[in-house]
Coordinates of C-alpha atoms in Angstrom, one line a residue:
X97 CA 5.7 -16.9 -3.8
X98 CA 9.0 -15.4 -2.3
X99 CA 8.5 -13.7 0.6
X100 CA 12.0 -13.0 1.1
X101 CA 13.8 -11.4 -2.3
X102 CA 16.9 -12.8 -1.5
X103 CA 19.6 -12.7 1.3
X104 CA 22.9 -10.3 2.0
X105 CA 25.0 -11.1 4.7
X106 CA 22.6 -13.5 6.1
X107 CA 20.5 -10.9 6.3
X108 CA 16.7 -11.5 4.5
X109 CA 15.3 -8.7 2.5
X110 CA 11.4 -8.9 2.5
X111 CA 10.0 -8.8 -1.4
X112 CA 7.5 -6.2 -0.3
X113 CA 9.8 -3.6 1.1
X114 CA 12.6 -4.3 -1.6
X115 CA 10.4 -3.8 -4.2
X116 CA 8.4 -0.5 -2.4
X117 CA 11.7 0.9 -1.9
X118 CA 12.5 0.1 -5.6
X119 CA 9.2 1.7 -6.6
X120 CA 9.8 4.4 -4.4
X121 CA 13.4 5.2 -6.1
X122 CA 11.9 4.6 -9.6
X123 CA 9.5 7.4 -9.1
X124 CA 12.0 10.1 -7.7
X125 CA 13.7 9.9 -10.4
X126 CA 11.5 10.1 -12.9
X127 CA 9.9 13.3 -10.7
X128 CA 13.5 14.5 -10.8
X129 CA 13.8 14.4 -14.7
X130 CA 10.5 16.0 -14.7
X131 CA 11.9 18.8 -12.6
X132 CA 15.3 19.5 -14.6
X133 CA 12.9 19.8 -17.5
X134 CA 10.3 22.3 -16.1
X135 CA 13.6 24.6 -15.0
X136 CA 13.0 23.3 -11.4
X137 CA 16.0 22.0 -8.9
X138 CA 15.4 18.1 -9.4
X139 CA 17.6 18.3 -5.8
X140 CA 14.6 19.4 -4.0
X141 CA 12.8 16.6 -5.4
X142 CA 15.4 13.8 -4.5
X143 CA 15.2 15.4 -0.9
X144 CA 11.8 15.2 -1.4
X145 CA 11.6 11.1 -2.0
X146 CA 13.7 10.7 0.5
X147 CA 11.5 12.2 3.1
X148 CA 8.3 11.4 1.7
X149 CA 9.7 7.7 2.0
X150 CA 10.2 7.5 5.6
X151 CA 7.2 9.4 6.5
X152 CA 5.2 7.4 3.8
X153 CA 7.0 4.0 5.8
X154 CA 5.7 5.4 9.4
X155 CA 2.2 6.4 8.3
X156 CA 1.8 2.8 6.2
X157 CA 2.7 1.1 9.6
X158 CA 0.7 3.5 12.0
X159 CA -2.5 2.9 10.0
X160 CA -1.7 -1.5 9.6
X161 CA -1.8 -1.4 13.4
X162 CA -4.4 0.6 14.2
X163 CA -6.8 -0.5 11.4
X164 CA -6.2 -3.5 10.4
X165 CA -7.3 -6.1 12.6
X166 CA -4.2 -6.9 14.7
X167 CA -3.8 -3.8 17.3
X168 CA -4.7 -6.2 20.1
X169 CA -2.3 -8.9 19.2
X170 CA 0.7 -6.2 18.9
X171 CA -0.6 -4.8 22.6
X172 CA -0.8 -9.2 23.5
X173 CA 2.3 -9.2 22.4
X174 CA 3.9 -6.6 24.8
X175 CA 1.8 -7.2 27.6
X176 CA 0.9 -11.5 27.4
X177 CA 2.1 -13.5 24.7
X178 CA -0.8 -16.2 25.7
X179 CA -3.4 -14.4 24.1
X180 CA -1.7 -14.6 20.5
X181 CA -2.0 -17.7 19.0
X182 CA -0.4 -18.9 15.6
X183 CA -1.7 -21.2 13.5
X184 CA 1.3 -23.9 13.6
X185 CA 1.0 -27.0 14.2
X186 CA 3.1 -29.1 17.6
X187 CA 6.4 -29.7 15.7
X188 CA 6.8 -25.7 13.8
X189 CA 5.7 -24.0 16.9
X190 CA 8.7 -26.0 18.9
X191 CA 11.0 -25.4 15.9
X192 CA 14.0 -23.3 16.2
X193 CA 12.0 -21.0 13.3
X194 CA 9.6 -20.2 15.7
X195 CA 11.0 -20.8 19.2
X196 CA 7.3 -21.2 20.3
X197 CA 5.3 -22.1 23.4
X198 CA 2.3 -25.1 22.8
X199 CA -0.7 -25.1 24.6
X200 CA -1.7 -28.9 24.3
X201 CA -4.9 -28.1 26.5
X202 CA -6.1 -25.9 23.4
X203 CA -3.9 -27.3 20.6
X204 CA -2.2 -23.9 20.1
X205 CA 0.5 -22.2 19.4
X206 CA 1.4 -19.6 21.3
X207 CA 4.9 -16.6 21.4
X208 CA 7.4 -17.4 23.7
X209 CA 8.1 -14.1 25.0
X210 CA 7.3 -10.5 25.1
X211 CA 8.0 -8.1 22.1
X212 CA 7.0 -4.5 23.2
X213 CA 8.6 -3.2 19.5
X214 CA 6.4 -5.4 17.1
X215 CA 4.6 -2.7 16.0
X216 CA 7.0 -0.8 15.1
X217 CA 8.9 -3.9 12.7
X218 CA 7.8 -2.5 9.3
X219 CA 10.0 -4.5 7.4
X220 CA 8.4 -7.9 8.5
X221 CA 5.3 -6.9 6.5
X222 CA 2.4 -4.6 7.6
X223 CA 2.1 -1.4 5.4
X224 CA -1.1 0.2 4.3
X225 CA -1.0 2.6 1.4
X226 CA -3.4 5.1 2.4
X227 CA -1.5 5.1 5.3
X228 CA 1.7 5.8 3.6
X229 CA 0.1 8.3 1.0
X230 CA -1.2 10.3 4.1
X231 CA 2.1 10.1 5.6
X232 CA 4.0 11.0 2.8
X233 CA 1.3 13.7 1.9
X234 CA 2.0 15.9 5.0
X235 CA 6.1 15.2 4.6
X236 CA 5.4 16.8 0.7
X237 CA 3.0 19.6 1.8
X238 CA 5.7 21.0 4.4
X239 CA 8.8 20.5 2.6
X240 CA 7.4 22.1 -0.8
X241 CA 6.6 25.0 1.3
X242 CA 9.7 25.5 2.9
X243 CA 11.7 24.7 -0.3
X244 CA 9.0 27.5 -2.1
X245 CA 9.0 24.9 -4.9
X246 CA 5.2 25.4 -6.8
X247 CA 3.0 23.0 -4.6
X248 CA 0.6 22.3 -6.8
X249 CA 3.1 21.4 -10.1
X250 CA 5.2 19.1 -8.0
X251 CA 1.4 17.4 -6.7
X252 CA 1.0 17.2 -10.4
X253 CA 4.6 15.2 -11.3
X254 CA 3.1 12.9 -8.0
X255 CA 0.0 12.5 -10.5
X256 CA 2.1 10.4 -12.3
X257 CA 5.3 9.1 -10.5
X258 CA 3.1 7.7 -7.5
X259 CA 1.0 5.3 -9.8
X260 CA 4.7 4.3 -11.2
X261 CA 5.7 3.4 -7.7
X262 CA 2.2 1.8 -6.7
X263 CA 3.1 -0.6 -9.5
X264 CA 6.2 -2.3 -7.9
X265 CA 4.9 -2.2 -4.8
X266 CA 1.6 -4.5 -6.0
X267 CA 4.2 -6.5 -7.3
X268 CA 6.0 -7.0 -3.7
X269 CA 2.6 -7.7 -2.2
X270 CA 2.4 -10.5 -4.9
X271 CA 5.8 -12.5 -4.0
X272 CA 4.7 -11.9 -0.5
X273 CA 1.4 -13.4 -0.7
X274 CA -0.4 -11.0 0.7
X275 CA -3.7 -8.3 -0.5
X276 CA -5.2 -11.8 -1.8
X277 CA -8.4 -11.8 -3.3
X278 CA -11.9 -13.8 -2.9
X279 CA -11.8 -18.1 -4.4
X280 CA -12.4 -17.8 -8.2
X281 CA -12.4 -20.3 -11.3
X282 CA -10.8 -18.0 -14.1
X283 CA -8.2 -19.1 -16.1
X284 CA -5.9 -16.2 -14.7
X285 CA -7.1 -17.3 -10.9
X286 CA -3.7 -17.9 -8.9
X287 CA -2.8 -20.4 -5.5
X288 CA -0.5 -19.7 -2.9
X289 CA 2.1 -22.0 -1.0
X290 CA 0.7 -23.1 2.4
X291 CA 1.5 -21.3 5.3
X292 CA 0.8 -18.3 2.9
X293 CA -2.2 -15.9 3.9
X294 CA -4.2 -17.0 1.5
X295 CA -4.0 -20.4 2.4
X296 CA -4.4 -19.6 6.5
X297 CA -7.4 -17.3 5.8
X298 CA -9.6 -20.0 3.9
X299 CA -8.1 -22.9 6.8
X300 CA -10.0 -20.3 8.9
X301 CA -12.5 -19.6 6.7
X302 CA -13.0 -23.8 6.7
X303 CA -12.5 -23.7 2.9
X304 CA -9.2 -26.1 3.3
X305 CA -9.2 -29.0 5.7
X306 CA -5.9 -28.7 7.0
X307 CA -3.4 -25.0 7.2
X308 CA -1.0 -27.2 5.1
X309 CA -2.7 -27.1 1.4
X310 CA -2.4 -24.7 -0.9
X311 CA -4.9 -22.2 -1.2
X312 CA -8.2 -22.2 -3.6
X313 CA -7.7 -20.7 -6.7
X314 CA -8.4 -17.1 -5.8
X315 CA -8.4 -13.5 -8.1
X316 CA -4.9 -12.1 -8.5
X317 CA -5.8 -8.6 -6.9
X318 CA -2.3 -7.9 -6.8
X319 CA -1.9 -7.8 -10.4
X320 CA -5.3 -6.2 -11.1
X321 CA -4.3 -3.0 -8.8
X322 CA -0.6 -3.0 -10.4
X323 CA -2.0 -3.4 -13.9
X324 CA -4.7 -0.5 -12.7
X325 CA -1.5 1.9 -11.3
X326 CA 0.0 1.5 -14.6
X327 CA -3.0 2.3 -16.4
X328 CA -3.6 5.4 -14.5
X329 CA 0.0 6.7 -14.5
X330 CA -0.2 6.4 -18.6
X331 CA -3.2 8.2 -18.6
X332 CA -1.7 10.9 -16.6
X333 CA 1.4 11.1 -18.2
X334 CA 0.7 11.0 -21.8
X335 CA -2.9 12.4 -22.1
X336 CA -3.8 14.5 -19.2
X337 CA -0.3 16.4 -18.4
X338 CA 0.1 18.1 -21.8
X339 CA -3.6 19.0 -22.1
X340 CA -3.9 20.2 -18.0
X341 CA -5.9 23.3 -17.5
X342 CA -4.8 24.6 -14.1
X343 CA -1.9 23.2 -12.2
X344 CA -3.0 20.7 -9.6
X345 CA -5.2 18.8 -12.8
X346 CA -3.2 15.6 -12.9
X347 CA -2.9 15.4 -9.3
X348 CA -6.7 15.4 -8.7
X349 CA -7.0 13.0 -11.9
X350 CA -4.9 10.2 -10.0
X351 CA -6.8 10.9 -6.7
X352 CA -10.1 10.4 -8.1
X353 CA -9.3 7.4 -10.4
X354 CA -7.3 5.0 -7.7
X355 CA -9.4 5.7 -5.1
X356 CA -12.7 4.7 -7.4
X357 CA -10.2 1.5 -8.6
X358 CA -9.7 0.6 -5.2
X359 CA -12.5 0.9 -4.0
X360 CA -13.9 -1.4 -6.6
X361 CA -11.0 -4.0 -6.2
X362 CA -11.8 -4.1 -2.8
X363 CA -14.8 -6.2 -3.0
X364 CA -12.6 -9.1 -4.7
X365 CA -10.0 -8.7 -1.7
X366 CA -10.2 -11.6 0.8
X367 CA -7.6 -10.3 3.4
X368 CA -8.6 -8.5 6.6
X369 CA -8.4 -5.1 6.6
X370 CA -10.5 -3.7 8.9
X371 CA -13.4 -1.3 8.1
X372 CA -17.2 -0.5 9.2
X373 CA -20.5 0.4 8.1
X374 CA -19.9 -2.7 4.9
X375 CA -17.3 -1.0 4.1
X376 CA -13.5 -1.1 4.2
X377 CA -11.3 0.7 6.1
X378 CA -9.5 1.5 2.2
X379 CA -13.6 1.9 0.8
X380 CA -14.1 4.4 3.2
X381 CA -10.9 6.7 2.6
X382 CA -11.5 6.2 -0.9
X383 CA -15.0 7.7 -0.3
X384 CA -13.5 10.5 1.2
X385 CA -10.2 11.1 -1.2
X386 CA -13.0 11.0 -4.0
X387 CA -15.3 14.1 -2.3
X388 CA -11.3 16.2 -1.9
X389 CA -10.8 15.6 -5.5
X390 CA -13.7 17.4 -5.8
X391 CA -13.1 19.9 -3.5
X392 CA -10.0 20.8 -5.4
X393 CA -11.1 20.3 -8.8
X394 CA -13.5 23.1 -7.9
X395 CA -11.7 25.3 -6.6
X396 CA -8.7 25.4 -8.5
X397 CA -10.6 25.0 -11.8
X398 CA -12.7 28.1 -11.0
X399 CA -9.5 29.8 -9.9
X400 CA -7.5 29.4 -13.0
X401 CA -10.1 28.6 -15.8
X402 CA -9.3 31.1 -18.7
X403 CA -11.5 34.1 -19.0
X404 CA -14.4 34.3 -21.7
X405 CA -13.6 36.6 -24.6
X406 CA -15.5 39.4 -25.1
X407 CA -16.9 40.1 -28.5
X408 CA -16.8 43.6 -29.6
X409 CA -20.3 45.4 -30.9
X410 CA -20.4 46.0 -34.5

């Protein structure tokens, strides 16, 4: 596990963003090849990564702290530190890494000071992608229709390059240590370092008798959603774009089949996430991304399916 990729200037660049961003990079251009080769400015597509990045960045982090579990211990943080607790033990919490304040009455650990801006620290980790792909939606909907760039063919050339992206950005999640899934015994079944998530979570869960072990053995959901992205962007790509019957096809294609292989890799995720009704807060949009592909399929497949041919009488 690296949670930090590596270090410029003494500066620490977090394994997630690096690779998101790399991910995020890796897809524009292959959306800007795609859009030379159509007879389409590839310019309005690089503008278009570029924006669809930072809104994709804000709507990631909007949804983490709303949804995820934590909202109250970003508002603790701003408001008092005492009701956030880490799970250090005496000696971190007092280390210079930490700088923190121990409660020996309680045997916790608790933030030395107030941080108002937490929330807003993306690149410490914190990023949902249905967050992002909302985010990035709207910046994508409003820029194609200012550039008058076809809508629908550049959602189809997303079809493909944001599966590509998804890909890298699993992988971050996976030097990170985060988006870990439930204890298994399979050959393939990965542990993290302690102090990792995984290996908090099951100290919490009582599945570890001290914070300081490594974790269980647990499923690898990182992979399985990055091999799953890759899968689906193929599919895409090679099949589905050359044999699309109405713009818009490939884009409904990815919609449909990564929110019906999150939804299912959900149940093997172990994290907290948030969510209601038995359902995750991911499960749920999924539900609802999987009734819009619908939606659209309908419509534009009605719109644009080819006429019948009419058979002249004898």
């Amino acid at each position: 596990m690296h949670p930090d990729l590596f270090k410029l200037f003494g500066v620490a660049f977090p394994s997630y963003f690096v690779l998101l961003l790399s991910g995020f990079l890796f897809a524009t251009a292959v959306g800007a090849l795609w859009a030379r080769r159509i007879g389409e400015s590839p310019d309005v597509i690089v503008d278009l990564g570029l924006a669809m990045l930072l809104a994709g960045v804000a709507g990631g982090r909007i949804m983490h702290v709303l949804v995820d579990g934590y909202f109250w211990d970003y508002v603790h943080l701003c408001t008092d530190p005492s009701l956030v607790t880490w799970p250090l033990d005496r000696a971190e919490c007092l280390s210079d890494s930490y700088n923190g304040v121990w409660d020996a009455a309680k045997s916790a650990c608790h933030p030395s000071g107030r941080d108002c801006f937490a929330w807003a620290k993306f690149w410490a980790g914190g990023l949902t992608y249905y967050g992002g792909f909302l985010g990035a939606g709207g910046a994508a909907w409003f820029l194609l229709k200012r550039d008058r760039f076809p809508f629908w063919k550049a959602a189809d050339m997303a079809g493909f390059a944001v599966p590509l992206g998804l890909a890298f950005g699993r992988m971050g999640c996976l030097m990170a240590g985060c988006c870990f899934g439930e204890t298994c015994d399979l050959p393939w079944a990965m542990s993290f370092p302690w102090r990792s998530a995984a290996s908090e979570e099951q100290y919490k869960a009582h599945l570890l008798p001290t914070a300081k072990m490594w974790s269980l053995p647990v499923h690898p959901t990182q992979v399985y959603e990055s091999a799953a992205c890759l899968a689906i962007a193929a599919f895409c790509l090679i099949w589905l774009h050359p044999r699309k019957r109405y713009d818009g096809q490939v884009f409904v294609a990815f919609l449909a089949l990564y929110a019906v292989a999150r939804f299912l890799l959900e149940f093997l995720r172990r994290d907290d996430r948030g969510g209601m009704l038995g359902l995750s807060t991911s499960q749920l949009i999924g539900v609802g991304l999987v009734v819009a592909a619908g939606a659209i399929h309908a419509r534009l497949g009605s719109r644009r399916a080819p006429a019948p041919a009419v058979v002249s009488p004898p």
